[in-house]
Amino acid sequence: MNNKYINKKVILSSYPVGLAKKNDFSVVTEEIDTLNDNEILVKTKYIGIDAALRLLLRDSDDFLFRVKKDDLIRGSIVGEVIESKNPKFSDGEYVLGSLGVQKYCVSNGEGIEKCDLNLANPELWLSGMGLPGLTAYFSLLDVCKPSPDKNVLIIGAAGAVGSIAGQIAKLAGSKVIGTTSSDEKCKWLIEELGYDHAINYKNKDWFEELSAVSDKRLDIIFDNTGGQVMDESLKIIGMKGIVLLCGSTSQYSENEIKGPNNYIWLGTMRARLQGFVIFDYEDRYEEARLNLSKWLNEKKIKMPTHLVEGDVDKFPEIFEDLYKGKNYGKFVLKLND
Ligand SMILES: NC(=O)c1ccc[n+]([C@@H]2O[C@H](COP(=O)([O-])OP(=O)(O)OC[C@H]3O[C@@H](n4cnc5c(N)ncnc54)[C@H](OP(=O)(O)O)[C@@H]3O)[C@@H](O)[C@H]2O)c1
């Protein structure tokens, strides 16, 4: 190895109770001074802040993955290869991978993708070109199939996945309604992203507003949050409608996870609840990225990326802010050099 590096990484110091707080995380340092054959050293440039992380911070094996106490916090990053002993990677290349919340990481290259910066800027590989964009792309186009005659509701519309999903549904000609937590974010959805309607679900009459703008019923409910908004919306699901279970952010910090009460409407309306996991589409990521970057360059879509600059120490604060709904699009920590 040419140099020694001091890595800084964020680990879990205690299992959060309710919303994760800053002091549930700690920052530790370690020295990196060796690179074995086939390994690469990556310097992190951008860290994606993922809502799903909260579900993993549990003292139980109830879910597929977990982060245990003292473990490195999981997270997708975009970084630059600064040393390589792996013939597939060269110094200076930008890569994307689930390498965790840390300044430097050593990897054997497995599961690491190269970012083609001709297609999009590096930070966009965590938003529109990353899992949020890919999730919106395949779950809508392959599963929900929006079309001009359809009413689409995006719950969690201003987040990383929702902000792209709404734009793809608009491209398909559907009428698109979004829900989010503030009037400012509603304005942004309409003015910046072209949503037809946006509803602040913190308002007490949000459901009346939703029913009024969905002149007929909803053909597609694209659900990122679960909870009360999804539950109430089921009352106006359309005939043979689809409720795409993309995520359940409202439940991730809860001890006891609750499903919807109004499921009976699915039976009456011959509608379905449909699960979805992006990793099923791994062999088609390239196809999606070519289309997404083409739409970006043709200014047909935006890839909203909410950048905050700082050191890895800033991660706990931004993770708290994500759950306060402070992000417009994908929350990304841009690391200082
Ligand atoms: N199925 C898949 O393969 C797949 C892939 C990627 C992501 N996902 C899931 O998709 C969902 C969205 O992910 P994302 O990365 O795009 O996150 P995100 O929407 O960018 O960020 C989380 C947002 O959730 C909202 N929120 C926070 N606490 C909430 C609560 N208690 N109730 C309702 N809303 C709350 C906030 O928006 P408001 O201001 O609007 O409240 C916040 O901005 C997550 O559940 C994630 O797990 C699934």
XYZ file of C-alpha atoms and ligand atoms in Angstrom:
385
model
C 0.000 0.000 0.000
C 1.334 3.451 -0.900
C 0.049 5.260 2.207
C -1.564 4.692 5.577
C -5.136 5.944 5.945
C -7.081 6.864 9.058
C -10.613 5.623 8.570
C -13.552 7.169 10.435
C -16.679 5.074 10.650
C -20.101 5.290 12.238
C -21.179 2.346 14.382
C -24.335 1.541 16.344
C -23.803 2.307 20.027
C -27.310 1.500 21.299
C -30.528 0.091 19.848
C -32.851 3.072 19.292
C -36.160 3.255 21.092
C -38.630 4.936 18.743
C -36.975 7.354 16.347
C -33.182 6.933 16.139
C -31.325 9.699 18.031
C -27.837 11.077 17.568
C -26.497 9.286 20.633
C -27.540 5.865 19.296
C -24.487 6.179 17.023
C -20.749 6.643 17.667
C -17.817 7.502 15.470
C -14.653 5.398 15.749
C -11.335 5.536 13.931
C -9.015 2.803 12.660
C -5.870 2.641 10.601
C -5.865 1.013 7.174
C -2.351 0.012 6.125
C -2.685 -3.177 4.076
C -4.458 -4.140 0.908
C -4.525 -7.827 -0.035
C -4.610 -9.255 -3.548
C -7.918 -8.555 -5.297
C -8.818 -5.772 -2.871
C -9.521 -2.114 -3.609
C -9.415 0.918 -1.340
C -12.311 3.292 -1.890
C -12.473 6.869 -0.606
C -16.104 7.734 0.083
C -17.398 10.862 -1.638
C -21.159 10.594 -1.031
C -23.242 8.612 1.473
C -26.926 7.875 0.857
C -29.243 8.264 3.835
C -31.726 5.374 3.689
C -35.031 5.290 5.554
C -34.935 1.464 5.598
C -31.849 1.513 7.844
C -34.067 2.140 10.900
C -35.743 -1.244 10.414
C -32.344 -2.948 10.750
C -31.405 -1.241 14.036
C -33.292 -3.765 16.177
C -32.202 -6.126 18.905
C -33.893 -9.040 17.132
C -33.549 -11.261 14.077
C -37.139 -10.658 12.930
C -36.042 -9.218 9.589
C -33.675 -10.460 6.887
C -30.813 -8.133 7.748
C -29.774 -6.350 10.911
C -27.104 -4.070 12.298
C -25.907 -5.264 15.707
C -24.490 -3.102 18.475
C -20.941 -1.933 17.582
C -21.449 -2.924 13.913
C -20.694 -0.528 11.061
C -23.848 1.292 9.933
C -24.964 -0.050 6.569
C -25.426 2.360 3.710
C -24.820 2.875 0.008
C -21.929 5.081 -0.999
C -20.341 6.521 -4.091
C -16.582 6.736 -3.853
C -13.338 6.863 -5.783
C -10.949 3.937 -6.065
C -7.668 5.293 -4.704
C -5.656 2.075 -4.669
C -6.371 -1.184 -6.442
C -4.973 -4.701 -6.305
C -7.985 -5.962 -8.224
C -7.524 -6.172 -12.014
C -11.184 -5.211 -12.577
C -10.773 -1.773 -10.974
C -8.376 1.109 -11.624
C -7.369 4.131 -9.562
C -9.638 7.111 -10.183
C -12.736 5.097 -11.082
C -15.992 6.010 -9.328
C -17.889 3.106 -7.804
C -21.239 2.505 -6.108
C -21.803 -0.072 -3.407
C -23.212 -0.901 -0.023
C -19.947 -0.171 1.753
C -21.263 1.458 4.918
C -21.041 4.825 6.613
C -17.278 5.376 6.645
C -14.621 7.515 5.062
C -12.528 4.740 3.513
C -13.389 1.153 2.777
C -11.549 -1.920 1.639
C -13.492 -4.243 -0.626
C -12.831 -7.327 -2.722
C -15.004 -5.759 -5.420
C -17.989 -8.085 -4.957
C -21.299 -6.269 -5.391
C -19.502 -3.073 -6.420
C -20.740 -1.327 -9.559
C -18.856 1.234 -11.627
C -20.492 4.653 -12.090
C -20.454 5.787 -15.701
C -20.047 9.528 -15.182
C -20.965 10.133 -18.825
C -24.497 9.077 -17.903
C -24.885 11.187 -14.748
C -22.933 13.053 -12.040
C -21.597 10.966 -9.141
C -24.178 12.030 -6.521
C -27.024 11.013 -8.856
C -25.817 7.415 -8.617
C -27.348 7.407 -5.133
C -30.643 9.002 -6.235
C -32.100 8.671 -9.726
C -29.364 6.332 -11.026
C -29.193 4.381 -7.760
C -31.645 2.139 -5.930
C -34.316 4.864 -5.506
C -34.515 5.541 -9.250
C -34.296 1.849 -10.163
C -37.013 1.007 -7.628
C -39.341 3.681 -8.978
C -38.620 2.605 -12.562
C -39.265 -1.141 -12.266
C -42.032 -1.070 -9.678
C -44.028 1.388 -11.759
C -43.295 0.315 -15.311
C -43.101 -3.456 -14.793
C -45.627 -3.909 -12.019
C -48.059 -0.966 -11.725
C -48.145 -0.059 -15.445
C -49.411 3.549 -15.353
C -51.260 4.866 -18.444
C -53.170 8.020 -19.441
C -56.494 6.784 -18.104
C -55.143 6.053 -14.620
C -55.140 7.900 -11.305
C -51.931 7.333 -9.382
C -51.354 8.186 -5.722
C -47.742 8.340 -4.519
C -47.589 8.168 -0.719
C -44.256 9.602 0.458
C -44.070 11.558 -2.783
C -41.224 13.947 -1.940
C -38.705 11.305 -0.876
C -35.983 9.570 -2.856
C -38.183 6.920 -4.466
C -41.429 8.916 -4.481
C -39.961 11.957 -6.245
C -38.885 9.794 -9.210
C -41.962 7.541 -9.152
C -44.324 10.502 -9.563
C -42.376 11.822 -12.540
C -42.351 8.414 -14.264
C -46.122 8.112 -13.772
C -46.516 11.612 -15.279
C -44.359 10.580 -18.269
C -46.765 7.676 -18.790
C -49.612 10.209 -18.961
C -51.345 9.362 -15.667
C -52.917 11.853 -13.296
C -50.522 11.948 -10.338
C -51.342 12.894 -6.761
C -48.720 12.919 -4.014
C -48.759 13.113 -0.233
C -46.080 14.698 1.925
C -45.680 16.428 5.285
C -45.664 20.178 4.555
C -47.178 22.839 2.309
C -43.675 23.778 1.085
C -43.017 20.214 -0.037
C -46.458 20.107 -1.722
C -45.605 23.276 -3.652
C -42.278 21.726 -4.699
C -43.985 18.538 -5.943
C -46.295 20.543 -8.185
C -43.949 23.297 -9.364
C -40.672 21.368 -9.658
C -41.765 17.809 -10.387
C -45.044 18.343 -12.250
C -47.417 16.518 -9.888
C -51.072 17.302 -10.644
C -51.999 17.542 -6.952
C -50.082 17.373 -3.710
C -51.656 16.927 -0.297
C -50.208 17.724 3.109
C -51.151 14.673 5.147
C -50.592 16.594 8.397
C -53.758 18.603 7.629
C -56.802 17.202 9.365
C -58.936 17.170 6.205
C -56.288 15.544 3.976
C -58.486 12.557 3.129
C -61.399 14.755 2.008
C -58.938 16.627 -0.218
C -57.634 13.352 -1.634
C -61.144 12.067 -2.335
C -62.026 15.356 -4.043
C -59.040 15.353 -6.401
C -59.392 11.643 -7.216
C -62.621 12.331 -9.140
C -62.823 8.629 -9.860
C -61.111 6.104 -7.616
C -57.353 5.374 -7.447
C -55.979 2.841 -9.914
C -52.496 2.749 -8.409
C -51.489 3.440 -4.826
C -47.695 3.538 -4.651
C -46.967 3.225 -0.967
C -43.658 4.246 0.607
C -44.836 4.757 4.171
C -47.715 2.495 5.251
C -49.554 3.741 8.340
C -52.653 5.879 8.434
C -52.268 7.505 4.995
C -52.052 4.174 3.221
C -54.824 2.710 5.361
C -57.323 5.514 4.649
C -56.434 5.566 0.939
C -57.538 1.944 0.586
C -61.123 3.194 0.952
C -60.846 4.724 -2.526
C -58.873 2.024 -4.350
C -60.326 1.456 -7.818
C -61.687 -1.680 -9.466
C -58.766 -4.120 -10.060
C -56.449 -1.486 -8.592
C -52.965 -2.159 -7.286
C -51.355 -1.139 -4.004
C -47.600 -1.380 -4.487
C -45.868 -2.034 -1.174
C -42.607 -0.244 -1.829
C -41.838 0.623 1.788
C -43.350 1.186 5.225
C -41.340 4.080 6.664
C -44.016 4.987 9.227
C -43.594 1.553 10.832
C -39.805 1.171 10.899
C -39.367 2.903 14.279
C -42.323 1.126 15.902
C -41.983 -1.793 18.293
C -45.129 -3.380 16.987
C -45.668 -3.104 13.231
C -49.275 -2.500 12.217
C -50.962 -3.295 8.910
C -54.018 -1.612 7.386
C -57.561 -1.884 8.779
C -59.309 -1.038 5.520
C -58.109 -4.124 3.635
C -61.732 -5.122 3.065
C -61.826 -2.646 0.159
C -59.270 -4.777 -1.667
C -61.739 -7.646 -1.737
C -64.696 -5.516 -2.771
C -62.733 -3.815 -5.553
C -60.896 -6.975 -6.772
C -57.687 -5.083 -6.011
C -54.346 -6.421 -4.847
C -51.552 -5.618 -2.440
C -48.299 -6.256 -4.291
C -44.895 -6.712 -2.647
C -41.754 -5.555 -4.426
C -37.981 -5.868 -3.901
C -35.626 -4.113 -6.299
C -32.918 -6.794 -6.059
C -35.096 -9.075 -8.237
C -34.235 -6.756 -11.154
C -30.428 -6.726 -10.826
C -29.862 -8.098 -14.332
C -31.862 -5.192 -15.827
C -30.288 -2.235 -13.988
C -28.349 -1.177 -17.091
C -31.497 -0.941 -19.220
C -33.195 1.243 -16.575
C -30.158 3.481 -16.124
C -29.863 4.132 -19.857
C -33.508 5.234 -19.969
C -33.321 7.238 -16.739
C -30.207 9.126 -17.876
C -31.759 9.718 -21.309
C -34.865 11.219 -19.655
C -32.602 13.299 -17.409
C -30.621 14.666 -20.359
C -33.802 15.362 -22.329
C -35.084 17.238 -19.229
C -38.079 14.917 -19.002
C -37.280 14.071 -15.390
C -35.251 15.501 -12.520
C -33.248 13.430 -10.063
C -33.805 15.359 -6.831
C -30.766 14.986 -4.595
C -30.694 16.805 -1.259
C -26.993 17.349 -0.567
C -25.626 18.211 2.856
C -21.880 18.670 3.251
C -19.842 17.490 6.225
C -17.779 14.727 7.738
C -19.073 11.227 8.548
C -19.832 12.564 12.083
C -22.768 14.397 10.523
C -24.555 11.166 9.588
C -26.571 10.717 12.856
C -27.959 14.262 12.603
C -29.007 13.786 8.961
C -30.596 10.437 9.740
C -32.706 12.209 12.397
C -33.595 14.901 9.849
C -34.718 12.251 7.339
C -37.317 11.049 9.824
C -38.382 14.675 10.379
C -39.088 14.838 6.627
C -36.479 17.546 5.955
C -35.385 16.011 2.641
C -36.524 16.992 -0.842
C -35.618 13.894 -2.848
C -32.680 11.685 -1.875
C -30.850 12.809 1.255
C -27.103 12.531 0.566
C -24.132 13.409 2.757
C -21.303 14.828 0.652
C -18.049 14.190 2.498
C -15.532 16.986 2.920
C -12.107 16.096 1.572
N -39.042 -2.216 -2.215
C -37.807 -1.847 -2.512
O -37.059 -2.543 -3.203
C -37.315 -0.545 -1.964
C -36.143 0.073 -2.457
C -35.772 1.325 -1.936
C -36.530 1.901 -0.929
N -37.640 1.236 -0.462
C -38.499 1.822 0.571
O -39.108 2.961 0.012
C -39.445 3.860 1.084
C -38.949 5.234 0.717
O -37.546 5.215 0.761
P -36.730 6.497 0.421
O -35.300 6.119 0.396
O -37.337 7.136 -0.773
O -36.955 7.408 1.707
P -37.426 8.915 1.700
O -38.853 8.884 1.262
O -36.451 9.720 0.941
O -37.303 9.412 3.183
C -38.181 9.136 4.183
C -39.409 10.041 4.145
O -40.417 9.376 4.849
C -41.305 10.302 5.379
N -41.554 9.927 6.771
C -40.713 9.955 7.816
N -41.318 9.503 8.928
C -42.570 9.191 8.567
C -43.694 8.686 9.268
N -43.655 8.399 10.576
N -44.837 8.489 8.576
C -44.912 8.764 7.259
N -43.878 9.251 6.544
C -42.719 9.450 7.192
C -40.687 11.692 5.251
O -41.344 12.333 4.157
P -42.615 13.317 4.388
O -42.020 14.654 4.660
O -43.331 13.222 3.094
O -43.371 12.756 5.552
C -39.250 11.378 4.856
O -38.720 12.361 4.027
C -38.785 3.320 2.345
O -39.784 2.706 3.129
C -37.791 2.299 1.831
O -37.599 1.261 2.745
C -38.037 0.050 -0.965
